[in-house]
Amino acid sequence: MESEPISSPSAFQHLMQAPEDPIIGVTTAFSKDPSPVKLNVGVGAYRCEEGKPYVPQVVREAELRLLNDLSRNKEYLPITGNPQFTGLSAKLIFGEDSPALNQKRVCTVQCLSGTGSIRVGAEFLAKHYAHKTVYIPIPTWGNHPTIFTVAGLEVKSYTYYDSNTRGLDYEGLLRDLNAAPSGVVVLLHACAHNPTGVDPTADQWKGIQKLIRGKNMLPFFDCAYQGFASGNLIKDAFSVRLFAGDGGECFVAQSYAKNMGLYGERVGALSMVCGSESVAKRVESQVKLIIRPLYSTPPIHGAAVAATVLGDRELFNEWKADLQGMADRIIHMRQLLHEALKARGTPGDWSHIIKQIGMFSFTGLTKEQVAFITDKFHIYITFDGRVSMAGLSVKTVPYLAEAIHIAVTTVLE
Ligand code: PGU
């Protein structure tokens, strides 16, 4: 006979049901939808033309090499991670001939993808930096304010996007950062700004650099899309190299989730460009004290894969070609969606879809229109109207265009 479960009072009775994450929750809802026509363009994850998750061939090759190398073991990595991986990551973002690297002013540590790298950097700043405020762009990736807040920094914002022009509000950005106190931390998206797909031009970056350096602020770059914006790793590192090359200090969080397709492997790096070699050494000793009680040491596998690709000329070249292919496919999807909306005569100017850069299109759809599209068409989009162009294919573009057309023509803004 089965015994009745005993219901005892819980110490957690007072807990409220927490809301789903606005991005990850979209994938959860998508997974539960039984519709055969469902489409997930919520999360920023690259899909191949067949709409399937994509593992680059170089990653498979690197994994085979690692598997066949019987000299490898499963011992703990150092607290700062795989030294081959951190060295190669620093070169990838700062460049082979980077003065900061040559002067040994950079401390790079392996962290848990982009999120973990930003978090470790934020914890470090909350503990050791004189200013406890970070300025983030409006809008920005939804996790940014939370990461900095839980690390103990005060989060303030600066103007970034102009919803009328669907471009950069450069004047607003300069105005807000000018009005901010000297010395504060400023979060910048290195390239392919999420969610807007709007990046400053080279000249605008120089203007931002002048302002930030003039006010002795600390730039903190989030680089989650190197190679995804233009298809070219060097071009996409322009902003970071500009700041790292001027002699000043900056932080850079790198993620290999998108550009190497290593999402769930959690591969990333935090680089702290310091004023001198001796400061960089002390910074490294202190960042170890942050990491050790958080997760002790980082995982082995993903970083070994990335290091294998970055450290082998043949694999590296294959990866570059692959990146160009992914970026080109996204650009093609932009063109197709734009053409499909124009062909339907969908009201509004949709040229921003082809002008925006990177993985996302910030469509301008309202949250009511998004809810309508999800409800009627089973197409999953984040509520801010951001569409992951990397989730589309030649086959699915017309379906999305149709859904947008009907939403825009029938749902009031
Ligand atoms: N920074 C930016 C600007 C991002 O867009 C993302 C991922 C990250 C950092 C963190 O990525 P890691 O996986 O930790 O390296 N944003 C995606 C993925 C889903 C999510 O929100 O984590 C997105 O869809 O916005």
XYZ file of C-alpha atoms and ligand atoms in Angstrom:
438
model
C 0.000 0.000 0.000
C 1.318 3.407 -0.919
C 1.636 5.779 1.964
C 0.148 9.259 1.730
C 2.794 11.952 1.231
C 3.166 13.921 4.421
C 2.761 17.616 3.765
C 4.977 19.490 6.138
C 5.218 23.239 6.463
C 8.041 24.599 4.330
C 10.735 27.067 5.291
C 10.243 28.471 1.778
C 6.486 28.919 1.955
C 6.868 32.671 1.633
C 8.484 32.475 -1.806
C 6.684 34.023 -4.744
C 6.845 32.384 -8.156
C 9.624 34.257 -9.960
C 9.003 35.440 -13.527
C 10.654 33.589 -16.411
C 13.757 35.205 -17.879
C 12.673 37.456 -20.795
C 15.080 35.748 -23.232
C 15.609 32.190 -21.927
C 11.858 32.038 -21.088
C 11.027 32.474 -24.778
C 12.907 29.246 -25.570
C 11.099 27.483 -22.693
C 7.718 28.552 -24.109
C 8.815 27.524 -27.626
C 9.838 24.038 -26.425
C 6.406 23.495 -24.881
C 4.510 24.517 -28.048
C 3.380 21.385 -29.955
C 2.685 23.308 -33.216
C 4.550 21.889 -36.260
C 5.000 25.388 -37.722
C 6.588 26.902 -34.635
C 9.681 29.066 -35.077
C 12.111 30.351 -32.451
C 13.731 33.679 -33.319
C 13.958 34.732 -29.681
C 17.296 33.552 -28.362
C 20.489 34.663 -30.097
C 21.642 31.269 -31.306
C 22.791 30.537 -34.841
C 20.836 27.976 -36.853
C 21.763 26.457 -40.192
C 19.523 26.700 -43.277
C 17.593 23.651 -42.042
C 16.807 25.532 -38.852
C 18.981 23.189 -36.774
C 21.531 24.120 -34.092
C 24.912 24.421 -35.712
C 28.269 23.053 -34.586
C 31.066 24.390 -36.804
C 33.114 21.648 -38.476
C 36.330 23.054 -36.904
C 34.865 22.484 -33.459
C 34.181 18.823 -34.340
C 37.725 18.488 -35.695
C 39.255 20.061 -32.600
C 37.197 17.749 -30.387
C 38.387 14.692 -32.308
C 41.982 15.780 -31.901
C 41.481 16.259 -28.174
C 39.723 12.906 -27.831
C 42.560 11.096 -29.574
C 45.260 12.780 -27.521
C 45.766 10.274 -24.728
C 48.261 12.520 -22.962
C 45.361 14.738 -21.898
C 43.990 14.391 -18.396
C 41.181 15.798 -16.268
C 43.254 17.552 -13.595
C 42.089 20.963 -12.358
C 43.066 23.984 -14.409
C 44.747 26.885 -12.636
C 42.297 29.400 -11.092
C 42.960 31.698 -14.059
C 42.201 28.921 -16.549
C 44.006 27.355 -19.503
C 47.061 29.564 -20.180
C 47.185 28.664 -23.870
C 43.515 29.654 -24.191
C 43.890 32.964 -22.326
C 47.005 33.937 -24.303
C 45.343 33.185 -27.639
C 42.103 34.928 -26.611
C 43.990 38.083 -25.707
C 45.740 38.032 -29.099
C 42.429 37.463 -30.870
C 40.798 40.534 -29.399
C 43.782 42.903 -28.999
C 45.783 41.820 -32.063
C 49.137 40.050 -32.461
C 51.046 43.343 -32.351
C 49.093 44.955 -29.522
C 51.282 47.395 -27.551
C 49.370 46.604 -24.342
C 50.146 42.890 -24.784
C 53.779 43.559 -25.685
C 54.126 45.690 -22.575
C 52.585 42.835 -20.546
C 49.942 45.216 -19.186
C 47.070 42.792 -19.746
C 45.772 40.220 -17.307
C 43.494 37.644 -18.974
C 41.543 34.989 -17.086
C 39.313 32.212 -18.407
C 35.727 32.597 -17.202
C 32.333 31.005 -17.768
C 31.479 32.443 -21.173
C 30.524 36.101 -21.623
C 28.189 36.237 -18.632
C 30.768 34.800 -16.237
C 33.461 37.122 -17.580
C 31.293 40.205 -17.056
C 30.328 38.980 -13.592
C 33.929 38.384 -12.478
C 34.901 41.807 -13.826
C 31.943 43.405 -12.036
C 32.814 41.671 -8.754
C 36.390 42.887 -9.111
C 35.257 46.466 -9.697
C 32.802 46.403 -6.791
C 35.644 45.320 -4.529
C 38.579 47.323 -5.843
C 37.493 50.250 -8.010
C 36.994 53.687 -6.493
C 33.731 54.324 -8.336
C 30.794 52.009 -7.719
C 28.592 53.107 -10.608
C 28.340 51.605 -14.076
C 26.596 53.317 -16.991
C 24.890 50.962 -19.430
C 23.256 51.834 -22.759
C 19.480 51.978 -23.217
C 18.504 49.464 -24.394
C 21.012 46.729 -23.664
C 21.175 42.952 -23.203
C 18.658 42.186 -20.451
C 21.151 40.470 -18.173
C 23.542 43.441 -17.941
C 21.733 45.428 -15.216
C 21.247 42.299 -13.101
C 24.860 41.145 -13.369
C 26.214 44.507 -12.232
C 23.586 45.009 -9.531
C 24.133 41.619 -7.880
C 27.878 42.258 -8.001
C 27.278 45.383 -5.924
C 27.525 48.228 -8.428
C 24.946 50.920 -8.912
C 23.545 50.794 -12.449
C 22.753 53.987 -14.353
C 22.058 54.385 -18.034
C 23.035 56.467 -21.023
C 21.067 57.164 -24.195
C 22.043 54.913 -27.084
C 19.225 54.269 -29.508
C 16.929 56.671 -31.321
C 13.649 54.889 -32.007
C 12.669 57.514 -34.597
C 15.715 57.100 -36.804
C 16.245 53.497 -35.663
C 19.898 54.435 -35.438
C 22.431 55.621 -32.887
C 21.519 58.675 -30.828
C 25.114 59.857 -30.850
C 24.356 63.337 -29.490
C 22.288 61.811 -26.675
C 25.073 59.368 -25.856
C 27.694 62.124 -25.644
C 25.340 64.355 -23.639
C 24.597 61.657 -21.051
C 28.184 60.501 -20.636
C 29.317 64.122 -20.402
C 26.833 64.668 -17.597
C 27.976 61.508 -15.760
C 30.525 61.845 -12.958
C 34.204 61.403 -13.846
C 35.679 57.976 -13.237
C 32.551 55.836 -13.500
C 32.511 52.524 -15.363
C 30.962 52.651 -18.860
C 29.683 49.444 -20.424
C 30.134 49.340 -24.210
C 29.145 46.647 -26.699
C 32.316 46.002 -28.706
C 30.309 45.305 -31.889
C 26.869 44.092 -33.028
C 25.025 45.879 -30.224
C 22.355 43.683 -28.647
C 19.406 44.202 -29.106
C 19.544 47.126 -31.558
C 22.083 45.961 -34.152
C 23.279 49.581 -34.223
C 27.004 50.304 -33.800
C 28.883 53.624 -33.728
C 30.963 54.452 -36.821
C 34.772 54.551 -36.523
C 34.662 58.347 -36.097
C 31.938 58.125 -33.493
C 34.008 55.552 -31.576
C 36.870 58.046 -31.582
C 34.540 60.693 -30.169
C 33.387 58.295 -27.440
C 37.014 57.426 -26.682
C 37.921 61.118 -26.341
C 35.067 61.722 -23.929
C 35.688 58.588 -21.832
C 39.432 59.177 -21.578
C 38.905 62.890 -20.926
C 36.686 62.075 -17.958
C 38.947 59.293 -16.693
C 36.111 56.771 -16.964
C 36.724 53.016 -17.116
C 35.458 51.419 -20.357
C 34.155 47.873 -19.920
C 33.638 46.125 -23.278
C 31.218 43.278 -23.693
C 32.437 41.396 -26.763
C 29.978 38.591 -27.418
C 29.945 38.799 -31.224
C 33.503 39.165 -32.560
C 33.333 38.006 -36.185
C 29.550 38.057 -36.272
C 29.085 41.715 -37.123
C 31.121 41.926 -40.318
C 32.314 38.357 -40.684
C 35.819 39.679 -40.028
C 37.496 39.188 -36.635
C 39.813 42.180 -37.004
C 37.146 44.647 -38.134
C 34.893 43.623 -35.263
C 37.702 44.251 -32.766
C 38.093 47.872 -33.901
C 36.541 49.534 -30.844
C 38.421 47.392 -28.331
C 41.747 47.899 -30.114
C 41.164 51.643 -30.225
C 40.870 51.840 -26.441
C 43.466 49.161 -25.645
C 45.908 50.958 -27.931
C 45.751 54.396 -26.344
C 47.692 53.563 -23.198
C 44.650 53.746 -20.940
C 42.978 51.011 -18.922
C 39.915 48.989 -19.922
C 38.120 45.695 -19.259
C 37.024 43.289 -21.991
C 34.691 40.304 -21.608
C 34.898 37.833 -24.512
C 32.445 35.065 -25.308
C 32.946 32.135 -27.692
C 29.268 31.163 -27.466
C 28.247 32.601 -30.823
C 31.397 32.909 -32.902
C 32.571 29.333 -32.202
C 29.114 27.907 -31.537
C 30.235 26.842 -28.045
C 27.114 28.166 -26.260
C 26.647 25.523 -23.579
C 30.370 24.855 -23.163
C 30.625 28.222 -21.395
C 33.888 29.471 -22.887
C 34.958 33.045 -22.294
C 37.698 35.318 -21.043
C 38.026 38.499 -19.048
C 40.934 40.776 -19.923
C 41.942 43.679 -17.759
C 44.198 46.119 -19.542
C 46.214 47.835 -16.791
C 48.472 50.858 -16.489
C 51.651 48.815 -16.086
C 53.012 45.267 -15.920
C 53.322 45.384 -12.142
C 49.695 46.511 -11.742
C 48.561 43.721 -14.110
C 50.363 41.166 -11.905
C 48.678 42.442 -8.754
C 45.317 42.598 -10.508
C 45.728 38.947 -11.478
C 46.546 37.947 -7.902
C 43.385 39.725 -6.718
C 41.079 38.408 -9.432
C 42.071 34.896 -8.335
C 40.648 35.709 -4.911
C 37.341 36.589 -6.611
C 37.210 33.417 -8.717
C 38.313 30.875 -6.110
C 35.229 31.124 -3.842
C 32.871 31.464 -6.851
C 33.677 28.268 -8.794
C 37.308 27.571 -7.879
C 38.621 26.828 -11.356
C 36.986 26.939 -14.808
C 36.014 23.867 -16.886
C 38.521 22.206 -19.205
C 36.781 21.052 -22.349
C 35.413 24.121 -24.129
C 38.531 26.190 -23.544
C 40.668 23.347 -24.905
C 38.498 23.273 -28.034
C 38.807 27.039 -28.504
C 42.569 26.935 -27.871
C 42.964 24.130 -30.421
C 41.139 26.153 -33.074
C 42.908 29.416 -32.244
C 46.344 27.808 -32.029
C 46.347 25.850 -35.290
C 46.754 27.767 -38.530
C 44.690 25.360 -40.583
C 41.798 25.192 -38.104
C 41.959 28.937 -37.540
C 41.614 29.631 -41.274
C 38.756 27.175 -41.519
C 37.061 28.937 -38.588
C 37.467 32.347 -40.249
C 35.796 31.029 -43.413
C 33.011 29.557 -41.325
C 32.468 32.858 -39.519
C 32.251 34.686 -42.814
C 29.702 32.105 -43.949
C 27.568 32.601 -40.825
C 27.722 36.403 -41.094
C 26.853 36.238 -44.809
C 23.880 33.958 -44.175
C 22.541 36.410 -41.582
C 22.972 39.329 -44.000
C 21.136 37.302 -46.655
C 18.248 36.709 -44.214
C 18.086 40.471 -43.626
C 17.775 41.087 -47.356
C 15.127 38.407 -47.784
C 12.993 39.640 -44.883
C 13.272 43.222 -46.085
C 12.263 42.234 -49.624
C 9.398 40.080 -48.355
C 7.942 42.965 -46.310
C 8.346 45.397 -49.200
C 6.682 42.928 -51.587
C 3.686 42.696 -49.242
C 3.498 46.467 -48.938
C 3.704 46.231 -45.162
C 3.206 49.766 -43.806
C 6.335 51.421 -42.443
C 9.966 51.813 -43.400
C 11.752 48.505 -42.916
C 15.162 49.592 -44.182
C 16.582 49.232 -40.665
C 16.400 45.462 -41.147
C 19.174 45.667 -43.738
C 21.071 48.478 -42.027
C 21.394 46.805 -38.618
C 24.451 44.742 -37.799
C 24.954 41.321 -36.231
C 22.643 38.628 -35.083
C 19.524 40.656 -34.306
C 17.023 42.877 -35.937
C 15.334 45.354 -33.624
C 12.153 45.414 -35.659
C 10.138 48.066 -33.858
C 7.256 45.607 -33.325
C 5.332 46.485 -30.166
C 4.847 43.991 -27.383
C 1.193 43.620 -28.388
C 2.237 42.795 -31.935
C 4.817 40.286 -30.666
C 2.180 38.638 -28.439
C -0.173 38.447 -31.425
C 2.493 36.870 -33.646
C 3.387 34.275 -31.009
C -0.251 33.486 -30.312
C -1.445 33.234 -33.913
C 1.689 32.080 -35.733
C 3.710 30.254 -33.040
C 6.675 32.472 -33.835
C 8.687 33.217 -30.703
C 10.209 36.713 -30.478
C 11.401 38.591 -27.373
C 8.901 41.172 -26.167
C 11.077 44.107 -27.170
C 10.536 43.126 -30.836
C 14.027 41.716 -31.299
C 14.262 39.018 -33.974
C 17.254 36.698 -34.123
C 18.029 36.772 -37.843
C 20.303 33.775 -37.297
C 17.219 31.713 -36.488
C 15.688 32.272 -39.957
C 16.097 30.375 -43.202
C 15.017 30.842 -46.832
C 12.035 28.628 -46.010
C 10.876 30.473 -42.879
C 11.370 34.116 -43.949
C 8.048 34.295 -45.868
C 6.169 32.920 -42.850
C 7.681 35.553 -40.547
C 7.054 38.305 -43.129
C 3.411 37.234 -43.375
C 3.063 37.247 -39.584
C 4.650 40.708 -39.301
C 2.464 42.010 -42.110
C -0.757 40.797 -40.484
C 0.331 41.986 -37.030
C 1.236 45.455 -38.274
C -1.940 45.830 -40.313
C -4.348 44.461 -37.703
C -2.937 45.106 -34.236
C -2.989 48.705 -33.076
C 0.419 49.914 -31.924
N 26.638 39.785 -23.860
C 25.750 39.972 -24.825
C 25.635 41.307 -25.458
C 24.922 38.903 -25.213
O 24.031 39.104 -26.176
C 25.042 37.653 -24.581
C 24.157 36.504 -24.950
C 26.032 37.522 -23.600
C 26.812 38.612 -23.271
C 26.273 36.268 -22.842
O 26.512 35.158 -23.549
P 27.231 33.895 -22.932
O 26.425 32.744 -23.392
O 27.246 34.023 -21.450
O 28.597 33.946 -23.510
N 22.882 36.820 -25.349
C 22.043 35.917 -26.100
C 21.927 34.532 -25.504
C 20.838 34.253 -24.522
C 21.069 34.949 -23.207
O 20.357 35.927 -22.965
O 21.973 34.528 -22.452
C 20.712 36.614 -26.366
O 19.848 35.994 -26.963
O 20.608 37.814 -26.061
